[in-house]
PDB file of C-alpha atoms in Angstrom:
ATOM      1  CA  MET A1037    -100.150  40.181  52.341  1.00 83.00           C
ATOM      2  CA  ILE A1038    -101.215  42.479  55.055  1.00 94.00           C
ATOM      3  CA  GLU A1039    -102.506  41.249  58.638  1.00 96.00           C
ATOM      4  CA  VAL A1040    -103.341  44.028  61.323  1.00 96.00           C
ATOM      5  CA  LYS A1041    -104.753  42.442  64.386  1.00 96.00           C
ATOM      6  CA  HIS A1042    -105.990  43.833  67.363  1.00 96.00           C
ATOM      7  CA  LEU A1043    -104.552  47.156  66.715  1.00 96.00           C
ATOM      8  CA  THR A1044    -105.641  49.976  69.214  1.00 96.00           C
ATOM      9  CA  LYS A1045    -103.981  53.749  69.630  1.00 96.00           C
ATOM     10  CA  THR A1046    -104.637  56.232  72.386  1.00 95.00           C
ATOM     11  CA  TYR A1047    -104.043  59.274  73.363  1.00 93.00           C
ATOM     12  CA  GLY A1048    -104.961  59.900  77.095  1.00 92.00           C
ATOM     13  CA  ASP A1049    -108.906  59.085  77.478  1.00 90.00           C
ATOM     14  CA  HIS A1050    -109.206  59.272  73.772  1.00 91.00           C
ATOM     15  CA  HIS A1051    -108.974  56.108  71.738  1.00 92.00           C
ATOM     16  CA  ALA A1052    -108.362  56.989  68.102  1.00 94.00           C
ATOM     17  CA  VAL A1053    -108.227  53.377  67.006  1.00 95.00           C
ATOM     18  CA  LYS A1054    -110.011  50.714  68.654  1.00 95.00           C
ATOM     19  CA  ASP A1055    -108.928  47.047  68.527  1.00 95.00           C
ATOM     20  CA  ILE A1056    -109.312  47.068  64.872  1.00 95.00           C
ATOM     21  CA  SER A1057    -107.967  43.465  62.787  1.00 96.00           C
ATOM     22  CA  PHE A1058    -108.550  42.968  59.129  1.00 95.00           C
ATOM     23  CA  LYS A1059    -106.774  41.447  56.200  1.00 95.00           C
ATOM     24  CA  ILE A1060    -105.674  42.991  52.949  1.00 94.00           C
ATOM     25  CA  THR A1061    -104.522  40.059  50.082  1.00 91.00           C
ATOM     26  CA  ASN A1062    -102.957  40.934  46.796  1.00 88.00           C
ATOM     27  CA  GLY A1063    -103.677  42.281  43.649  1.00 87.00           C
ATOM     28  CA  LYS A1064    -106.806  44.583  44.654  1.00 92.00           C
ATOM     29  CA  ILE A1065    -107.182  48.366  45.464  1.00 94.00           C
ATOM     30  CA  TYR A1066    -108.626  48.647  49.112  1.00 95.00           C
ATOM     31  CA  GLY A1067    -110.210  51.696  50.080  1.00 93.00           C
ATOM     32  CA  LEU A1068    -110.333  52.953  53.776  1.00 92.00           C
ATOM     33  CA  LEU A1069    -113.283  54.824  53.932  1.00 89.00           C
ATOM     34  CA  GLY A1070    -115.106  56.917  57.053  1.00 86.00           C
ATOM     35  CA  PRO A1071    -115.604  60.577  58.169  1.00 84.00           C
ATOM     36  CA  ASN A1072    -113.154  63.190  58.837  1.00 84.00           C
ATOM     37  CA  GLY A1073    -111.496  62.063  62.310  1.00 86.00           C
ATOM     38  CA  ALA A1074    -112.718  58.576  62.232  1.00 89.00           C
ATOM     39  CA  GLY A1075    -108.933  56.903  62.393  1.00 92.00           C
ATOM     40  CA  LYS A1076    -107.504  56.736  58.975  1.00 92.00           C
ATOM     41  CA  SER A1077    -104.496  58.603  58.991  1.00 92.00           C
ATOM     42  CA  THR A1078    -103.713  56.787  62.319  1.00 94.00           C
ATOM     43  CA  THR A1079    -104.140  53.358  60.785  1.00 95.00           C
ATOM     44  CA  MET A1080    -102.497  54.130  57.986  1.00 94.00           C
ATOM     45  CA  ASN A1081     -99.385  56.108  59.668  1.00 94.00           C
ATOM     46  CA  ILE A1082     -99.413  52.577  62.330  1.00 95.00           C
ATOM     47  CA  MET A1083     -99.379  50.319  59.045  1.00 95.00           C
ATOM     48  CA  THR A1084     -96.445  51.850  57.815  1.00 94.00           C
ATOM     49  CA  GLY A1085     -94.373  52.209  60.651  1.00 94.00           C
ATOM     50  CA  CYS A1086     -94.584  56.007  60.922  1.00 93.00           C
ATOM     51  CA  LEU A1087     -96.571  55.732  64.318  1.00 94.00           C
ATOM     52  CA  ALA A1088     -96.579  53.547  67.269  1.00 94.00           C
ATOM     53  CA  ALA A1089     -99.339  51.423  68.599  1.00 95.00           C
ATOM     54  CA  THR A1090    -100.700  51.121  71.781  1.00 96.00           C
ATOM     55  CA  ALA A1091    -101.444  47.976  71.362  1.00 96.00           C
ATOM     56  CA  GLY A1092    -101.797  45.355  68.670  1.00 96.00           C
ATOM     57  CA  THR A1093     -99.255  43.833  65.470  1.00 96.00           C
ATOM     58  CA  VAL A1094     -98.706  44.673  61.558  1.00 96.00           C
ATOM     59  CA  LYS A1095     -97.239  42.165  59.548  1.00 96.00           C
ATOM     60  CA  ILE A1096     -96.497  42.870  55.907  1.00 96.00           C
ATOM     61  CA  ASN A1097     -95.573  39.225  53.951  1.00 94.00           C
ATOM     62  CA  GLY A1098     -95.186  37.888  57.693  1.00 94.00           C
ATOM     63  CA  PHE A1099     -92.284  41.087  58.833  1.00 96.00           C
ATOM     64  CA  ASP A1100     -93.436  42.652  61.416  1.00 95.00           C
ATOM     65  CA  ILE A1101     -94.063  46.330  60.974  1.00 95.00           C
ATOM     66  CA  TYR A1102     -91.633  46.986  64.430  1.00 92.00           C
ATOM     67  CA  LYS A1103     -89.408  43.921  65.022  1.00 94.00           C
ATOM     68  CA  ASP A1104     -88.799  43.338  61.306  1.00 95.00           C
ATOM     69  CA  ALA A1105     -89.097  47.337  60.446  1.00 93.00           C
ATOM     70  CA  THR A1106     -86.220  46.944  57.643  1.00 92.00           C
ATOM     71  CA  GLU A1107     -87.950  44.471  55.671  1.00 94.00           C
ATOM     72  CA  ALA A1108     -90.946  45.100  56.096  1.00 95.00           C
ATOM     73  CA  LYS A1109     -90.752  49.011  55.117  1.00 93.00           C
ATOM     74  CA  ARG A1110     -89.229  47.647  52.087  1.00 93.00           C
ATOM     75  CA  LEU A1111     -92.364  46.522  50.903  1.00 95.00           C
ATOM     76  CA  ILE A1112     -94.390  49.796  51.085  1.00 96.00           C
ATOM     77  CA  GLY A1113     -94.538  52.519  49.215  1.00 95.00           C
ATOM     78  CA  TYR A1114     -96.455  55.203  51.183  1.00 96.00           C
ATOM     79  CA  LEU A1115     -97.694  59.246  50.516  1.00 94.00           C
ATOM     80  CA  PRO A1116     -99.012  60.652  53.701  1.00 92.00           C
ATOM     81  CA  GLU A1117    -101.836  63.668  53.206  1.00 87.00           C
ATOM     82  CA  GLN A1118     -99.130  65.980  53.368  1.00 87.00           C
ATOM     83  CA  PRO A1119     -96.529  65.286  50.630  1.00 88.00           C
ATOM     84  CA  PRO A1120     -93.354  64.794  51.878  1.00 89.00           C
ATOM     85  CA  LEU A1121     -91.639  67.240  49.572  1.00 95.00           C
ATOM     86  CA  TYR A1122     -88.682  69.331  49.508  1.00 96.00           C
ATOM     87  CA  GLU A1123     -89.299  72.148  47.425  1.00 95.00           C
ATOM     88  CA  ASP A1124     -86.229  73.951  46.637  1.00 96.00           C
ATOM     89  CA  MET A1125     -85.540  70.730  44.814  1.00 97.00           C
ATOM     90  CA  THR A1126     -86.370  69.667  41.118  1.00 97.00           C
ATOM     91  CA  PRO A1127     -88.369  66.317  40.953  1.00 97.00           C
ATOM     92  CA  GLU A1128     -85.453  64.418  39.490  1.00 97.00           C
ATOM     93  CA  GLU A1129     -83.133  66.453  42.191  1.00 98.00           C
ATOM     94  CA  TYR A1130     -85.931  64.892  45.136  1.00 97.00           C
ATOM     95  CA  LEU A1131     -86.508  61.224  43.653  1.00 98.00           C
ATOM     96  CA  THR A1132     -82.816  60.718  43.198  1.00 97.00           C
ATOM     97  CA  PHE A1133     -82.176  61.763  46.608  1.00 97.00           C
ATOM     98  CA  VAL A1134     -85.546  59.497  47.868  1.00 97.00           C
ATOM     99  CA  ALA A1135     -84.160  56.638  45.864  1.00 97.00           C
ATOM    100  CA  GLU A1136     -80.531  56.813  47.297  1.00 96.00           C
ATOM    101  CA  ALA A1137     -82.246  57.099  50.738  1.00 94.00           C
ATOM    102  CA  LYS A1138     -84.382  53.864  50.401  1.00 93.00           C
ATOM    103  CA  GLY A1139     -81.693  51.926  49.620  1.00 93.00           C
ATOM    104  CA  VAL A1140     -82.031  51.495  46.190  1.00 95.00           C
ATOM    105  CA  HIS A1141     -78.534  50.468  43.945  1.00 95.00           C
ATOM    106  CA  PRO A1142     -76.557  53.286  42.640  1.00 95.00           C
ATOM    107  CA  GLU A1143     -76.402  51.608  39.738  1.00 95.00           C
ATOM    108  CA  ARG A1144     -80.270  51.598  39.374  1.00 96.00           C
ATOM    109  CA  VAL A1145     -80.872  54.866  40.980  1.00 97.00           C
ATOM    110  CA  GLY A1146     -81.593  56.779  37.602  1.00 97.00           C
ATOM    111  CA  ARG A1147     -83.249  54.492  35.518  1.00 97.00           C
ATOM    112  CA  GLN A1148     -85.753  53.792  38.425  1.00 97.00           C
ATOM    113  CA  VAL A1149     -86.311  57.510  38.803  1.00 97.00           C
ATOM    114  CA  ARG A1150     -86.971  58.052  34.981  1.00 97.00           C
ATOM    115  CA  GLU A1151     -89.719  54.744  34.954  1.00 96.00           C
ATOM    116  CA  VAL A1152     -91.490  56.740  37.968  1.00 96.00           C
ATOM    117  CA  MET A1153     -91.227  60.069  36.426  1.00 97.00           C
ATOM    118  CA  GLU A1154     -92.640  58.097  33.216  1.00 95.00           C
ATOM    119  CA  GLN A1155     -95.510  56.088  35.358  1.00 93.00           C
ATOM    120  CA  THR A1156     -96.562  59.516  36.719  1.00 93.00           C
ATOM    121  CA  SER A1157     -96.230  61.686  33.894  1.00 92.00           C
ATOM    122  CA  ILE A1158     -93.854  64.366  35.183  1.00 95.00           C
ATOM    123  CA  THR A1159     -90.791  63.797  33.130  1.00 96.00           C
ATOM    124  CA  ASP A1160     -91.670  67.170  31.352  1.00 96.00           C
ATOM    125  CA  MET A1161     -91.131  68.657  34.516  1.00 96.00           C
ATOM    126  CA  LYS A1162     -88.771  67.360  35.993  1.00 96.00           C
ATOM    127  CA  ASP A1163     -86.263  70.450  36.122  1.00 96.00           C
ATOM    128  CA  ARG A1164     -88.981  72.900  37.621  1.00 97.00           C
ATOM    129  CA  LEU A1165     -88.309  73.437  40.861  1.00 97.00           C
ATOM    130  CA  ILE A1166     -91.276  71.438  42.783  1.00 97.00           C
ATOM    131  CA  ARG A1167     -92.603  74.702  44.797  1.00 96.00           C
ATOM    132  CA  ASN A1168     -93.540  75.846  41.200  1.00 96.00           C
ATOM    133  CA  LEU A1169     -95.551  73.222  40.433  1.00 95.00           C
ATOM    134  CA  SER A1170     -99.544  72.818  40.514  1.00 92.00           C
ATOM    135  CA  LYS A1171    -100.756  71.012  43.553  1.00 90.00           C
ATOM    136  CA  GLY A1172    -102.044  68.175  40.999  1.00 90.00           C
ATOM    137  CA  CYS A1173     -98.170  68.000  39.882  1.00 93.00           C
ATOM    138  CA  ARG A1174     -97.080  67.654  43.360  1.00 94.00           C
ATOM    139  CA  GLN A1175     -99.103  64.818  44.028  1.00 93.00           C
ATOM    140  CA  ARG A1176     -97.621  63.271  41.192  1.00 93.00           C
ATOM    141  CA  VAL A1177     -94.232  63.794  42.283  1.00 96.00           C
ATOM    142  CA  GLY A1178     -95.503  62.456  45.634  1.00 95.00           C
ATOM    143  CA  ILE A1179     -96.961  59.090  43.980  1.00 95.00           C
ATOM    144  CA  ALA A1180     -93.308  59.063  42.338  1.00 96.00           C
ATOM    145  CA  GLN A1181     -91.782  58.457  45.587  1.00 96.00           C
ATOM    146  CA  ALA A1182     -94.231  55.881  47.065  1.00 96.00           C
ATOM    147  CA  LEU A1183     -93.155  53.908  43.620  1.00 96.00           C
ATOM    148  CA  LEU A1184     -89.029  53.996  44.371  1.00 96.00           C
ATOM    149  CA  GLY A1185     -87.998  51.543  45.371  1.00 94.00           C
ATOM    150  CA  SER A1186     -90.909  48.690  43.729  1.00 92.00           C
ATOM    151  CA  PRO A1187     -92.435  48.330  46.409  1.00 95.00           C
ATOM    152  CA  GLU A1188     -95.182  45.597  46.696  1.00 95.00           C
ATOM    153  CA  ILE A1189     -97.864  48.003  48.609  1.00 96.00           C
ATOM    154  CA  ILE A1190     -98.498  51.489  48.038  1.00 96.00           C
ATOM    155  CA  ILE A1191    -100.458  53.301  50.516  1.00 96.00           C
ATOM    156  CA  LEU A1192    -102.187  56.611  50.047  1.00 94.00           C
ATOM    157  CA  ASP A1193    -103.561  58.910  51.969  1.00 92.00           C
ATOM    158  CA  GLU A1194    -106.605  61.411  51.107  1.00 89.00           C
ATOM    159  CA  PRO A1195    -104.439  61.121  47.160  1.00 89.00           C
ATOM    160  CA  THR A1196    -106.776  63.561  46.035  1.00 86.00           C
ATOM    161  CA  VAL A1197    -107.657  65.770  48.428  1.00 82.00           C
ATOM    162  CA  GLY A1198    -107.758  69.607  47.717  1.00 81.00           C
ATOM    163  CA  LEU A1199    -107.461  68.816  43.532  1.00 84.00           C
ATOM    164  CA  ASP A1200    -109.609  70.410  40.623  1.00 86.00           C
ATOM    165  CA  PRO A1201    -111.899  68.166  38.843  1.00 86.00           C
ATOM    166  CA  ARG A1202    -109.275  67.615  35.919  1.00 87.00           C
ATOM    167  CA  GLN A1203    -106.770  66.457  38.568  1.00 85.00           C
ATOM    168  CA  LEU A1204    -109.186  64.808  40.429  1.00 86.00           C
ATOM    169  CA  VAL A1205    -109.296  62.076  37.313  1.00 88.00           C
ATOM    170  CA  GLU A1206    -106.035  62.190  36.231  1.00 87.00           C
ATOM    171  CA  ILE A1207    -105.151  61.101  39.717  1.00 87.00           C
ATOM    172  CA  ARG A1208    -107.825  58.668  39.806  1.00 88.00           C
ATOM    173  CA  GLU A1209    -106.924  56.982  36.417  1.00 90.00           C
ATOM    174  CA  MET A1210    -103.488  57.009  37.976  1.00 90.00           C
ATOM    175  CA  VAL A1211    -104.465  55.007  40.651  1.00 90.00           C
ATOM    176  CA  ARG A1212    -106.479  52.313  38.882  1.00 90.00           C
ATOM    177  CA  LYS A1213    -103.320  51.690  37.085  1.00 91.00           C
ATOM    178  CA  LEU A1214    -101.168  51.034  39.943  1.00 91.00           C
ATOM    179  CA  GLY A1215    -103.437  48.424  41.277  1.00 91.00           C
ATOM    180  CA  ASP A1216    -102.508  46.301  37.288  1.00 91.00           C
ATOM    181  CA  LYS A1217     -98.785  46.099  39.634  1.00 90.00           C
ATOM    182  CA  HIS A1218     -99.379  46.837  43.069  1.00 94.00           C
ATOM    183  CA  THR A1219    -101.597  46.093  45.820  1.00 95.00           C
ATOM    184  CA  VAL A1220    -102.952  49.534  46.526  1.00 96.00           C
ATOM    185  CA  ILE A1221    -104.741  51.091  49.944  1.00 95.00           C
ATOM    186  CA  ILE A1222    -106.398  54.535  49.704  1.00 94.00           C
ATOM    187  CA  SER A1223    -108.135  56.464  52.071  1.00 92.00           C
ATOM    188  CA  SER A1224    -110.994  58.793  51.705  1.00 87.00           C
ATOM    189  CA  HIS A1225    -113.938  60.296  53.109  1.00 83.00           C
ATOM    190  CA  ILE A1226    -115.032  61.066  49.488  1.00 78.00           C
ATOM    191  CA  LEU A1227    -117.921  58.125  48.355  1.00 75.00           C
ATOM    192  CA  ALA A1228    -116.785  58.956  44.724  1.00 72.00           C
ATOM    193  CA  GLU A1229    -113.652  57.680  45.125  1.00 75.00           C
ATOM    194  CA  VAL A1230    -113.667  54.628  46.360  1.00 81.00           C
ATOM    195  CA  SER A1231    -116.677  53.685  44.594  1.00 78.00           C
ATOM    196  CA  GLU A1232    -114.808  54.158  41.722  1.00 82.00           C
ATOM    197  CA  MET A1233    -111.416  53.040  42.095  1.00 88.00           C
ATOM    198  CA  CYS A1234    -111.122  50.190  44.568  1.00 91.00           C
ATOM    199  CA  ASP A1235    -112.498  47.133  44.643  1.00 91.00           C
ATOM    200  CA  GLU A1236    -113.091  46.321  48.521  1.00 92.00           C
ATOM    201  CA  LEU A1237    -114.115  49.147  50.896  1.00 90.00           C
ATOM    202  CA  LEU A1238    -113.137  48.881  54.996  1.00 92.00           C
ATOM    203  CA  VAL A1239    -115.462  51.316  56.858  1.00 90.00           C
ATOM    204  CA  ILE A1240    -113.990  53.161  60.002  1.00 91.00           C
ATOM    205  CA  ALA A1241    -115.947  55.240  62.013  1.00 88.00           C
ATOM    206  CA  ASN A1242    -115.028  56.552  65.970  1.00 89.00           C
ATOM    207  CA  GLY A1243    -111.332  54.238  65.916  1.00 92.00           C
ATOM    208  CA  GLU A1244    -113.522  50.852  64.757  1.00 93.00           C
ATOM    209  CA  LEU A1245    -113.939  48.710  61.827  1.00 93.00           C
ATOM    210  CA  ILE A1246    -117.400  48.623  61.587  1.00 88.00           C
ATOM    211  CA  ALA A1247    -117.313  46.874  58.154  1.00 87.00           C
ATOM    212  CA  GLN A1248    -114.981  45.230  54.943  1.00 89.00           C
ATOM    213  CA  GLY A1249    -116.375  44.134  51.868  1.00 88.00           C
ATOM    214  CA  GLU A1250    -117.103  44.807  48.133  1.00 87.00           C
ATOM    215  CA  LEU A1251    -119.334  47.542  47.483  1.00 77.00           C
ATOM    216  CA  SER A1252    -122.158  45.469  46.340  1.00 75.00           C
ATOM    217  CA  GLU A1253    -121.766  43.501  49.708  1.00 80.00           C
ATOM    218  CA  LEU A1254    -121.774  46.699  51.869  1.00 76.00           C
ATOM    219  CA  GLU A1255    -125.264  47.390  50.025  1.00 70.00           C
ATOM    220  CA  ALA A1256    -126.807  44.694  50.833  1.00 71.00           C
ATOM    221  CA  MET A1257    -125.944  45.298  54.450  1.00 69.00           C
ATOM    222  CA  LEU A1258    -129.507  47.786  54.111  1.00 61.00           C
ATOM    223  CA  GLY A1259    -131.271  45.098  52.912  1.00 64.00           C
ATOM    224  CA  ASP A1260    -133.471  44.374  49.886  1.00 70.00           C
ATOM    225  CA  THR A1261    -136.006  47.120  50.484  1.00 78.00           C
ATOM    226  CA  ASP A1262    -136.345  50.640  48.821  1.00 83.00           C
ATOM    227  CA  THR A1263    -138.474  53.711  49.455  1.00 89.00           C
ATOM    228  CA  LEU A1264    -141.170  55.056  47.617  1.00 93.00           C
ATOM    229  CA  HIS A1265    -141.875  58.718  48.334  1.00 95.00           C
ATOM    230  CA  LEU A1266    -145.753  58.997  47.593  1.00 96.00           C
ATOM    231  CA  VAL A1267    -147.880  62.171  47.364  1.00 97.00           C
ATOM    232  CA  VAL A1268    -151.018  61.783  46.994  1.00 97.00           C
ATOM    233  CA  ARG A1269    -154.267  64.351  46.982  1.00 97.00           C
ATOM    234  CA  GLY A1270    -157.459  63.351  49.169  1.00 96.00           C
ATOM    235  CA  ASP A1271    -158.312  62.859  52.486  1.00 95.00           C
ATOM    236  CA  GLU A1272    -155.753  61.516  54.625  1.00 96.00           C
ATOM    237  CA  ALA A1273    -158.038  58.488  55.945  1.00 96.00           C
ATOM    238  CA  GLY A1274    -159.438  57.481  53.144  1.00 97.00           C
ATOM    239  CA  VAL A1275    -155.965  57.453  50.901  1.00 97.00           C
ATOM    240  CA  LEU A1276    -153.961  55.573  54.182  1.00 97.00           C
ATOM    241  CA  GLU A1277    -157.229  53.358  53.595  1.00 97.00           C
ATOM    242  CA  VAL A1278    -156.655  52.394  50.320  1.00 97.00           C
ATOM    243  CA  LEU A1279    -152.665  51.892  50.934  1.00 97.00           C
ATOM    244  CA  TYR A1280    -152.617  49.722  53.886  1.00 96.00           C
ATOM    245  CA  SER A1281    -155.075  47.653  51.105  1.00 96.00           C
ATOM    246  CA  ILE A1282    -151.807  47.416  49.284  1.00 95.00           C
ATOM    247  CA  VAL A1283    -148.894  47.917  51.404  1.00 94.00           C
ATOM    248  CA  ALA A1284    -148.306  46.972  55.331  1.00 94.00           C
ATOM    249  CA  ARG A1285    -149.274  49.981  57.348  1.00 95.00           C
ATOM    250  CA  GLU A1286    -145.613  49.381  59.235  1.00 94.00           C
ATOM    251  CA  ASN A1287    -144.030  49.992  56.118  1.00 93.00           C
ATOM    252  CA  CYS A1288    -145.802  53.329  55.768  1.00 95.00           C
ATOM    253  CA  THR A1289    -144.394  56.731  57.036  1.00 95.00           C
ATOM    254  CA  LEU A1290    -146.513  59.787  57.327  1.00 95.00           C
ATOM    255  CA  ARG A1291    -144.726  63.238  56.266  1.00 94.00           C
ATOM    256  CA  PRO A1292    -146.203  66.766  56.654  1.00 94.00           C
ATOM    257  CA  ALA A1293    -147.560  67.849  53.795  1.00 92.00           C
ATOM    258  CA  ALA A1294    -146.598  70.053  51.318  1.00 90.00           C
ATOM    259  CA  LYS A1295    -150.506  71.575  51.141  1.00 93.00           C
ATOM    260  CA  ALA A1296    -154.013  71.269  52.689  1.00 94.00           C
ATOM    261  CA  GLY A1297    -155.413  68.627  50.963  1.00 95.00           C
ATOM    262  CA  GLU A1298    -152.233  66.340  50.460  1.00 97.00           C
ATOM    263  CA  VAL A1299    -150.873  63.422  52.029  1.00 97.00           C
ATOM    264  CA  SER A1300    -147.472  62.653  51.831  1.00 97.00           C
ATOM    265  CA  LEU A1301    -145.595  59.324  52.706  1.00 95.00           C
ATOM    266  CA  ASP A1302    -142.752  56.996  52.599  1.00 95.00           C
ATOM    267  CA  VAL A1303    -143.393  53.695  52.282  1.00 94.00           C
ATOM    268  CA  SER A1304    -140.828  50.885  52.166  1.00 90.00           C
ATOM    269  CA  ILE A1305    -141.362  48.284  49.422  1.00 89.00           C
ATOM    270  CA  SER A1306    -139.467  44.869  47.745  1.00 84.00           C
ATOM    271  CA  ARG A1307    -137.141  45.352  44.837  1.00 73.00           C
ATOM    272  CA  ASP A1308    -138.420  42.139  43.767  1.00 73.00           C
ATOM    273  CA  GLY A1309    -142.180  42.973  44.223  1.00 74.00           C
ATOM    274  CA  ASP A1310    -142.932  46.846  42.107  1.00 82.00           C
ATOM    275  CA  VAL A1311    -146.477  47.861  43.422  1.00 92.00           C
ATOM    276  CA  ARG A1312    -146.518  51.704  41.835  1.00 93.00           C
ATOM    277  CA  ASP A1313    -148.676  49.999  39.295  1.00 94.00           C
ATOM    278  CA  ARG A1314    -150.947  49.068  41.855  1.00 95.00           C
ATOM    279  CA  ILE A1315    -151.220  52.058  44.085  1.00 96.00           C
ATOM    280  CA  PHE A1316    -151.833  54.263  41.090  1.00 96.00           C
ATOM    281  CA  PHE A1317    -154.733  52.486  39.627  1.00 96.00           C
ATOM    282  CA  ALA A1318    -156.012  51.469  43.196  1.00 97.00           C
ATOM    283  CA  MET A1319    -155.672  55.550  44.306  1.00 97.00           C
ATOM    284  CA  ALA A1320    -157.601  56.592  40.756  1.00 96.00           C
ATOM    285  CA  ASP A1321    -160.576  54.058  41.595  1.00 96.00           C
ATOM    286  CA  HIS A1322    -161.356  56.084  44.661  1.00 96.00           C
ATOM    287  CA  ARG A1323    -160.509  59.302  42.562  1.00 96.00           C
ATOM    288  CA  TYR A1324    -156.991  60.359  44.781  1.00 97.00           C
ATOM    289  CA  ALA A1325    -154.911  62.117  42.428  1.00 97.00           C
ATOM    290  CA  VAL A1326    -151.424  60.632  42.689  1.00 97.00           C
ATOM    291  CA  LEU A1327    -149.345  63.640  42.328  1.00 96.00           C
ATOM    292  CA  THR A1328    -145.822  62.535  43.359  1.00 95.00           C
ATOM    293  CA  MET A1329    -144.400  58.269  42.907  1.00 94.00           C
ATOM    294  CA  GLU A1330    -140.629  58.552  42.922  1.00 94.00           C
ATOM    295  CA  ILE A1331    -138.425  55.802  43.962  1.00 89.00           C
ATOM    296  CA  GLU A1332    -135.179  56.027  46.403  1.00 83.00           C
ATOM    297  CA  HIS A1333    -132.706  53.579  45.531  1.00 73.00           C
ATOM    298  CA  LYS A1334    -130.210  52.576  48.398  1.00 66.00           C
ATOM    299  CA  SER A1335    -126.745  53.812  47.155  1.00 63.00           C
ATOM    300  CA  LEU A1336    -123.401  53.819  48.962  1.00 63.00           C
ATOM    301  CA  GLU A1337    -124.289  56.821  50.617  1.00 67.00           C
ATOM    302  CA  ASN A1338    -127.064  55.569  52.315  1.00 65.00           C
ATOM    303  CA  VAL A1339    -124.752  52.739  53.543  1.00 67.00           C
ATOM    304  CA  PHE A1340    -122.209  55.230  54.529  1.00 71.00           C
ATOM    305  CA  LEU A1341    -124.541  57.493  56.749  1.00 72.00           C
ATOM    306  CA  ALA A1342    -125.790  54.028  58.226  1.00 69.00           C
ATOM    307  CA  LEU A1343    -123.015  53.002  59.184  1.00 69.00           C
ATOM    308  CA  THR A1344    -120.910  55.809  60.504  1.00 69.00           C
ATOM    309  CA  ASP A1345    -123.821  57.659  62.264  1.00 67.00           C
ATOM    310  CA  ARG A1346    -122.956  58.867  65.022  1.00 50.00           C
ATOM    311  CA  PRO A1347    -123.575  61.926  67.802  1.00 47.00           C
ATOM    312  CA  THR A1348    -122.007  65.281  67.271  1.00 37.00           C
ATOM    313  CA  GLU A1349    -120.188  65.518  70.461  1.00 38.00           C
ATOM    314  CA  GLN A1350    -117.820  62.821  69.469  1.00 39.00           C
ATOM    315  CA  ALA A1351    -116.442  64.515  66.341  1.00 38.00           C
ATOM    316  CA  GLU A1352    -114.845  66.490  68.464  1.00 38.00           C
ATOM    317  CA  PRO A1353    -111.733  64.760  69.042  1.00 40.00           C
ATOM    318  CA  GLU A1354    -110.441  64.840  65.435  1.00 41.00           C
ATOM    319  CA  ALA A1355    -107.953  67.889  65.848  1.00 39.00           C
ATOM    320  CA  GLN A1356    -106.402  66.726  69.347  1.00 43.00           C
ATOM    321  CA  GLU A1357    -105.799  63.222  67.173  1.00 44.00           C
ATOM    322  CA  THR A1358    -104.200  65.125  64.708  1.00 45.00           C
ATOM    323  CA  GLU A1359    -102.256  67.747  66.908  1.00 45.00           C
ATOM    324  CA  GLU A1360    -100.958  64.736  68.730  1.00 48.00           C
ATOM    325  CA  GLU A1361    -100.095  62.824  66.112  1.00 47.00           C
ATOM    326  CA  GLU A1362     -97.792  65.507  64.793  1.00 45.00           C
ATOM    327  CA  GLN A1363     -95.896  65.705  68.041  1.00 46.00           C
ATOM    328  CA  GLU A1364     -95.375  61.997  68.571  1.00 48.00           C
ATOM    329  CA  GLN A1365     -94.390  62.017  64.929  1.00 45.00           C
TER     330      GLN A1365
END
């Protein structure tokens, strides 16, 4: 469906996107995940033909997004992070205008406009000025325009940013339904979004694609261990001697204790072998009181932080990237 090869975008010495390659297949919801300034919007703008790449190619069903722009763009419905709305129009007027601009046959314009308004639940507000609609409703109008022309691929850049909790749930549900008929790509820096909506993730950091796969595959990248947070009342040497008889020394990390006479540790343990009972009873045999024994399971948050960890000085180009993209567009 979509094939991206060696995609690169530079602004002077700054690499917004660095030699990214991936494939998107039919019938899935993909999440483009990464921190702010990672290169997500730049990648999407290039994929949709809104921004020129410095190097690399993007093909949509075999059509080059630049060389075969008309054929390629006909297959894509795109909602930028800032919906391209004309606020002095009503939703019906705006969608009619967009349908005509997309080349929808005149005899089918009215029917398509009605269909996308029903699909996005904005029929009851079709005669209100867009400027008077809530942010969530304007977002629905933006998604409706992306659906015009019956594209096979729907690309949504940060579709839930700035929405209240109710609107958030509604837009998420809408995206899931879109996945029944379209290949959907959404960008986000919010983990809850991608984990609830997407079948597969592409993780971007510092302009590079650093991981791709299903949630379970990404979680597996951090291995099959969890962390046991342990606080024991007793002398440090004695507590450690008991613990090392059960768990390898290299799997234990001392932490500053909250109180005198307590020993605080992080212990790396296998998910397949729960050693909590052994630790508890061994400590009890030596009259050491176990005050805390909590397991921290590795989650998508751990994966995200581990994959996207970067020095803070590299986070500055985000504003430059956004500003230069706007100037180029």
